[in-house]
Every structure is written in structure tokens, then in C-alpha cells.
Amino acid sequence: MGRILAFVNQKGGVGKTTSAVNLAAALQKAGKRVLLCDFDPQANATSGLGVEKSAAAHSTYELVIDGFPAADAVIHTPYCDVLASNVALSGAGVELVGMDAREYALKHALEPLRAQYDYIFIDCPPSLELLTLNALCAADQVLIPVQCEYLALEGLSKLLNTIRKVKGGLNPGLDIEGFLLTMYMRNRLNNQVVSEVREHFGPLAYDTIIQRNIRLGEAPSHGKPVMLYDAGAVGSENYLALAREFLKRNRKRSK
Ligand code: ADP
Ligand code: MG
């Protein structure tokens, strides 16, 4: 059975989408079956995988609001499968409020797909509101990208508190898969953030660190994961290394 992972951090611009897209592509390259569910109305994961937002016949909005079957909404790309998002999803948070089991709408949509994939990734919007709550209820694990910057740890306590609450009620099976340091530059401040995160979270912090790399910023405008855009780029090496570490952890976990 596949594992469902949510890429969460209520801060925008920390590397959630970049990590979801590139780890998904790296895992698929390693022979895994991966589905990326774009659950951010900004739809950056959708476009980053070369899917035209307007060309997607069915979006994640329809999955959670209309109960449209996810299996019929899956789009195949050369990099991984995608459930596309578009701006309509921005209204879903409000529309869900009036619905029964509003926290479980995404879970109900994704659950039937579990058997067909090794990994289902959910790319979350930059908030902790109802959309992200749906992702936390659908997920087995959370992957938290942390940007190497001043006060990186500050917003995390709120996020960890939310995860704790969800684990204590709506989704008792929820776990943290790992903390991923992103946009690292070799300087004193960044090194300090790296040590703080490692000190706080111990083995939950990945050994692999994603460096700041211009190719990671360019690849989405070409609709490709970085390893298909520039295989030799540091960003490609970093995400391929992350995929190896991720798989190693997952093998240990399932023993
Ligand atoms: P989030 O999904 O958390 O909002 P993104 O993954 O979209 O964050 O990243 C924010 C911006 O930074 C995007 O333009 C992305 O291309 C760029 N970016 C992400 N990671 C890196 C990196 N390691 N090096 C350089 N640019 C990056
Ligand atoms: Mg994003």
C-alpha cells in the first residue's frame, strides 16, 4: 500500500513545491510509482510539471467539493502522475466549512488511489487553514521544508502544535517523516540554522541539505523537474541524494 505524504509549512517560499516536484520526479526515476496531488490554489506544482492549468479537465477542487473520482482526474506526465490544481481551489476552504466531514474530503478522494502508487505527495498552500488541515488528515506523514534563514525555527512551533493536535484527534496515525533544510548557502548564518535544526530535531532532520541553486528556480518555467532540465546542476544532485536518503529511511521504517 502506498504512503501519503504532505509537504507542509505555513510559510510561503520555503521550498514546499520545489521539494514535492523534485523528490517526486527523483523517486519515479528510481522506479517508484508517484502521484503528486497539487493542493495549492497557486498550482505551482501543476505548472512545474508542465501541465497547463487550463488543460486539466478535472482539478483537486472537484475532488473535494464535487466528489469527482480522483482516479479519473489523474494526469500522466513523463515525471510522475499529477492531480492538477487551479485557482478554483482557493474557494474550497470556505465551501468545505458547510460540508459534513469537511476535514476528511481530501482523504476520501485519495484513499482509493493508495494501492496504485508507492507514494502520494500532497503539495500544501502556505497556511494552516482548512486545505492544509485536509492534507494533514489525509496524510500518513508530514515532510517539512525549512528555509535556511534567520528565525527559521520560529514559525515551526505553531506548525508542530497543529500537527500534535491533529494527531491527538482527527488523524492519530500522523507522523513526521522529516525536516528538510532548503536554500542553503555557505555562510555563518545558514550554518547556524543547520545546527539549530539538527539540535532540535535530531535524526528527523535529513542529512541531505538542499543548496540554493539558480537551476531550481529556472526549471519550473520550463515545466520540468530540475534533473530533466539540467542533470548536472547542484539542485539535481541534491534532490537525487534526498531521494536515496528518503528510500533508505523508508526501508528501515518498514522493517
Ligand atoms: P513554497 O512552495 O514553499 O511556497 P517554492 O518551492 O515555490 O516554495 O519556492 C519558492 C521560490 O524559490 C520558487 O521560485 C522556487 O523556484 C525557488 N526555490 C526553491 N528552492 C530553491 C533553491 N534551493 N534554490 C533556488 N531557488 C529555489
Ligand atoms: Mg508552493
Coordinates of C-alpha atoms and ligand atoms in Angstrom, one line a residue:
M1 CA 0.0 0.0 0.0
G2 CA 1.2 3.5 -0.8
R3 CA 2.2 6.1 1.6
I4 CA 0.7 9.5 1.6
L5 CA 3.0 12.5 2.5
A6 CA 2.0 16.1 3.0
F7 CA 4.6 18.8 2.3
V8 CA 3.7 21.4 4.9
N9 CA 4.9 24.8 6.2
Q10 CA 2.6 27.7 6.6
K11 CA 5.3 30.0 5.4
G12 CA 5.4 30.6 1.7
G13 CA 8.5 30.4 -0.4
V14 CA 10.3 27.8 1.7
G15 CA 10.6 25.1 -0.9
K16 CA 7.5 23.0 -0.4
T17 CA 6.5 22.9 -4.1
T18 CA 10.1 22.6 -5.3
S19 CA 10.7 19.7 -2.9
A20 CA 7.5 17.9 -3.8
V21 CA 8.1 18.2 -7.5
N22 CA 11.7 17.2 -7.5
L23 CA 11.5 14.5 -4.9
A24 CA 8.6 13.0 -6.8
A25 CA 10.5 13.0 -10.0
A26 CA 13.6 11.6 -8.4
L27 CA 11.6 8.7 -6.8
Q28 CA 9.8 7.9 -10.1
K29 CA 13.3 7.9 -11.8
A30 CA 14.3 5.3 -9.1
G31 CA 11.4 3.1 -10.3
K32 CA 8.7 4.1 -7.8
R33 CA 5.1 5.0 -8.7
V34 CA 4.5 8.5 -7.6
L35 CA 1.4 10.7 -7.6
L36 CA 1.7 14.4 -6.8
C37 CA -1.6 16.0 -5.6
D38 CA -1.4 19.7 -6.1
F39 CA -3.5 21.2 -3.2
D40 CA -2.4 24.8 -3.5
P41 CA -4.7 27.1 -5.5
Q42 CA -1.5 28.7 -6.9
A43 CA -1.0 25.5 -8.8
N44 CA 2.8 25.8 -9.0
A45 CA 3.4 22.1 -8.8
T46 CA 0.9 21.6 -11.7
S47 CA 2.7 24.1 -13.9
G48 CA 6.1 23.0 -12.7
L49 CA 5.4 19.5 -14.1
G50 CA 4.5 21.0 -17.5
V51 CA 0.7 20.6 -17.1
E52 CA -1.3 23.6 -18.4
K53 CA -3.7 24.6 -15.6
S54 CA -6.4 25.3 -18.2
A55 CA -5.8 22.0 -19.9
A56 CA -6.5 19.9 -16.8
A57 CA -10.1 18.7 -17.3
H58 CA -10.6 18.0 -13.5
S59 CA -8.8 19.7 -10.6
T60 CA -8.4 18.9 -7.0
Y61 CA -11.2 21.4 -6.3
E62 CA -13.7 19.0 -7.9
L63 CA -12.3 16.1 -6.0
V64 CA -13.0 17.7 -2.6
I65 CA -16.1 19.7 -3.4
D66 CA -18.0 17.6 -6.0
G67 CA -16.6 14.2 -5.0
F68 CA -15.3 13.7 -8.5
P69 CA -13.3 10.4 -8.6
A70 CA -9.6 11.1 -8.3
A71 CA -8.7 8.1 -10.5
D72 CA -10.5 9.9 -13.4
A73 CA -8.6 13.1 -12.8
V74 CA -5.1 11.8 -12.8
I75 CA -2.8 13.3 -15.5
H76 CA 0.2 11.4 -16.7
T77 CA 3.4 13.3 -17.2
P78 CA 6.9 11.8 -18.0
Y79 CA 8.0 12.8 -14.5
C80 CA 5.2 11.5 -12.2
D81 CA 1.4 11.4 -12.2
V82 CA -0.4 14.6 -11.2
L83 CA -3.7 15.7 -9.7
A84 CA -3.8 19.3 -11.0
S85 CA -4.9 22.3 -9.1
N86 CA -6.2 25.7 -10.3
V87 CA -7.4 28.9 -8.7
A88 CA -10.9 27.5 -8.0
L89 CA -9.4 25.7 -5.1
S90 CA -9.0 29.0 -3.3
G91 CA -12.8 29.0 -2.7
A92 CA -12.8 25.4 -1.4
G93 CA -11.7 26.3 2.1
V94 CA -14.8 28.4 2.6
E95 CA -17.1 25.9 0.7
L96 CA -15.9 23.0 2.8
V97 CA -16.9 24.7 6.0
G98 CA -20.5 23.9 5.3
M99 CA -19.9 20.2 4.5
D100 CA -20.1 17.0 6.5
A101 CA -16.7 15.5 7.4
R102 CA -15.1 18.7 6.0
E103 CA -11.6 17.7 7.3
Y104 CA -11.7 14.4 5.5
A105 CA -12.7 15.5 2.0
L106 CA -9.2 15.0 0.6
K107 CA -8.6 11.7 2.5
H108 CA -11.8 10.3 0.9
A109 CA -10.6 11.4 -2.5
L110 CA -7.1 10.0 -2.2
E111 CA -7.7 6.8 -0.3
P112 CA -8.9 4.8 -3.4
L113 CA -5.6 5.6 -5.2
R114 CA -3.4 4.3 -2.4
A115 CA -3.0 0.8 -3.9
Q116 CA -1.8 2.2 -7.3
Y117 CA 1.1 4.2 -6.0
D118 CA 4.2 3.8 -3.8
Y119 CA 4.0 7.5 -2.8
I120 CA 1.3 10.1 -3.0
F121 CA 2.6 13.6 -2.3
I122 CA 0.3 16.5 -1.3
D123 CA 1.7 20.0 -2.0
C124 CA 0.1 22.3 0.5
P125 CA -0.7 26.0 0.4
P126 CA 1.1 28.4 2.7
S127 CA -1.4 28.4 5.6
L128 CA -2.6 26.1 8.3
E129 CA -6.3 26.5 7.4
L130 CA -8.8 24.0 6.2
L131 CA -7.0 23.0 3.0
T132 CA -3.8 22.1 4.9
L133 CA -5.9 20.5 7.7
N134 CA -7.4 18.3 5.0
A135 CA -3.9 17.3 3.9
L136 CA -2.9 16.5 7.5
C137 CA -6.0 14.3 7.8
A138 CA -5.2 12.5 4.5
A139 CA -1.5 12.0 5.2
D140 CA 0.5 9.3 6.9
Q141 CA 3.4 11.6 7.3
V142 CA 4.4 15.2 7.0
L143 CA 7.6 16.4 5.3
I144 CA 8.6 19.9 6.5
P145 CA 10.8 22.0 4.3
V146 CA 12.7 24.6 6.4
Q147 CA 14.4 27.5 4.7
C148 CA 17.9 28.3 6.0
E149 CA 17.3 31.8 7.2
Y150 CA 17.1 33.9 10.3
L151 CA 14.3 32.8 12.7
A152 CA 13.7 29.6 10.6
L153 CA 12.6 27.8 13.8
E154 CA 10.1 30.4 14.9
G155 CA 7.1 29.5 12.8
L156 CA 7.7 25.8 13.3
S157 CA 6.3 25.7 16.8
K158 CA 2.9 26.7 15.6
L159 CA 3.1 24.1 12.8
L160 CA 4.3 21.3 15.3
N161 CA 1.4 22.3 17.6
T162 CA -1.1 21.9 14.8
I163 CA 0.4 18.5 13.9
R164 CA 0.2 17.4 17.5
K165 CA -3.5 18.5 17.7
V166 CA -4.4 16.6 14.5
K167 CA -2.5 13.5 15.8
G168 CA -4.4 13.8 19.1
G169 CA -7.8 13.8 17.4
L170 CA -8.6 13.8 13.7
N171 CA -5.7 11.6 12.5
P172 CA -4.0 9.6 15.2
G173 CA -1.7 7.8 12.7
L174 CA 0.0 11.1 11.6
D175 CA 3.8 11.2 11.9
I176 CA 6.6 13.5 10.9
E177 CA 8.7 12.0 8.1
G178 CA 11.4 14.6 8.2
F179 CA 12.7 18.2 8.2
L180 CA 14.4 19.3 5.0
L181 CA 16.8 22.2 5.1
T182 CA 16.4 24.2 1.9
M183 CA 18.1 27.1 0.0
Y184 CA 21.3 26.6 1.9
M185 CA 24.2 29.0 1.2
R186 CA 27.6 28.5 2.7
N187 CA 27.7 31.3 5.4
R188 CA 27.7 31.7 9.1
L189 CA 24.0 32.4 9.5
N190 CA 23.0 29.4 7.3
N191 CA 25.4 27.1 9.2
Q192 CA 23.9 28.3 12.4
V193 CA 20.3 27.4 11.2
V194 CA 21.5 24.0 10.1
S195 CA 23.0 23.2 13.6
E196 CA 19.9 24.6 15.4
V197 CA 17.6 22.4 13.3
R198 CA 19.8 19.3 13.8
E199 CA 20.0 20.0 17.5
H200 CA 16.2 20.4 17.8
F201 CA 15.0 17.6 15.6
G202 CA 17.9 15.1 15.7
P203 CA 17.5 12.3 13.3
L204 CA 14.3 13.7 11.9
A205 CA 16.4 16.3 10.0
Y206 CA 17.6 14.8 6.8
D207 CA 21.4 14.6 6.3
T208 CA 20.8 15.9 2.8
I209 CA 20.6 19.7 2.5
I210 CA 19.2 21.4 -0.5
Q211 CA 21.5 24.2 -1.6
R212 CA 20.4 27.5 -3.1
N213 CA 20.7 26.8 -6.9
I214 CA 19.5 29.0 -9.7
R215 CA 18.6 26.0 -11.8
L216 CA 15.9 25.0 -9.2
G217 CA 14.3 28.4 -9.8
E218 CA 14.5 28.2 -13.6
A219 CA 13.3 24.6 -14.1
P220 CA 9.6 25.3 -13.3
S221 CA 9.3 27.9 -16.1
H222 CA 10.3 25.1 -18.5
G223 CA 7.7 22.8 -17.0
K224 CA 10.3 20.2 -15.8
P225 CA 11.8 18.9 -12.7
V226 CA 15.4 20.1 -12.3
M227 CA 17.1 16.7 -13.2
L228 CA 15.3 16.8 -16.6
Y229 CA 16.2 20.5 -17.1
D230 CA 19.9 20.4 -16.0
A231 CA 21.0 17.0 -14.9
G232 CA 24.4 18.2 -13.8
A233 CA 23.1 21.1 -11.6
V234 CA 23.7 21.0 -7.9
G235 CA 19.9 21.1 -7.4
S236 CA 19.6 17.9 -9.3
E237 CA 22.3 16.2 -7.3
N238 CA 20.7 17.4 -4.0
Y239 CA 17.3 16.1 -4.8
L240 CA 18.6 12.8 -6.1
A241 CA 20.6 12.4 -2.9
L242 CA 17.4 13.2 -0.9
A243 CA 15.6 10.5 -2.8
R244 CA 18.3 8.0 -1.9
E245 CA 18.1 9.0 1.8
F246 CA 14.3 9.0 1.8
L247 CA 14.2 5.5 0.4
K248 CA 16.8 4.3 2.9
R249 CA 14.7 5.7 5.7
N250 CA 11.6 4.1 4.3
R251 CA 13.2 0.7 4.1
K252 CA 14.3 1.0 7.7
R253 CA 10.8 2.1 8.7
S254 CA 9.1 -0.9 7.0
K255 CA 11.4 -3.5 8.6
Ligands
ADP1 P1 6.7 27.1 -1.4 O1 6.1 26.1 -2.2 O2 7.1 26.7 0.0 O3 6.0 28.4 -1.5 P2 8.7 27.1 -3.6 O4 9.1 25.7 -3.7 O5 7.7 27.6 -4.6 O6 8.2 27.4 -2.1 O7 10.0 28.0 -3.7 C1 9.9 29.5 -3.7 C2 10.7 30.0 -4.8 O8 12.1 29.8 -4.6 C3 10.4 29.5 -6.1 O9 10.5 30.5 -7.1 C4 11.4 28.4 -6.3 O10 11.7 28.2 -7.7 C5 12.6 29.0 -5.6 N1 13.4 27.9 -5.0 C6 13.0 26.9 -4.2 N2 14.1 26.2 -3.8 C7 15.2 26.8 -4.3 C8 16.6 26.6 -4.1 N3 17.1 25.5 -3.4 N4 17.5 27.4 -4.8 C9 17.0 28.4 -5.5 N5 15.7 28.7 -5.7 C10 14.8 27.9 -5.0
MG2 MG 4.2 26.1 -3.1

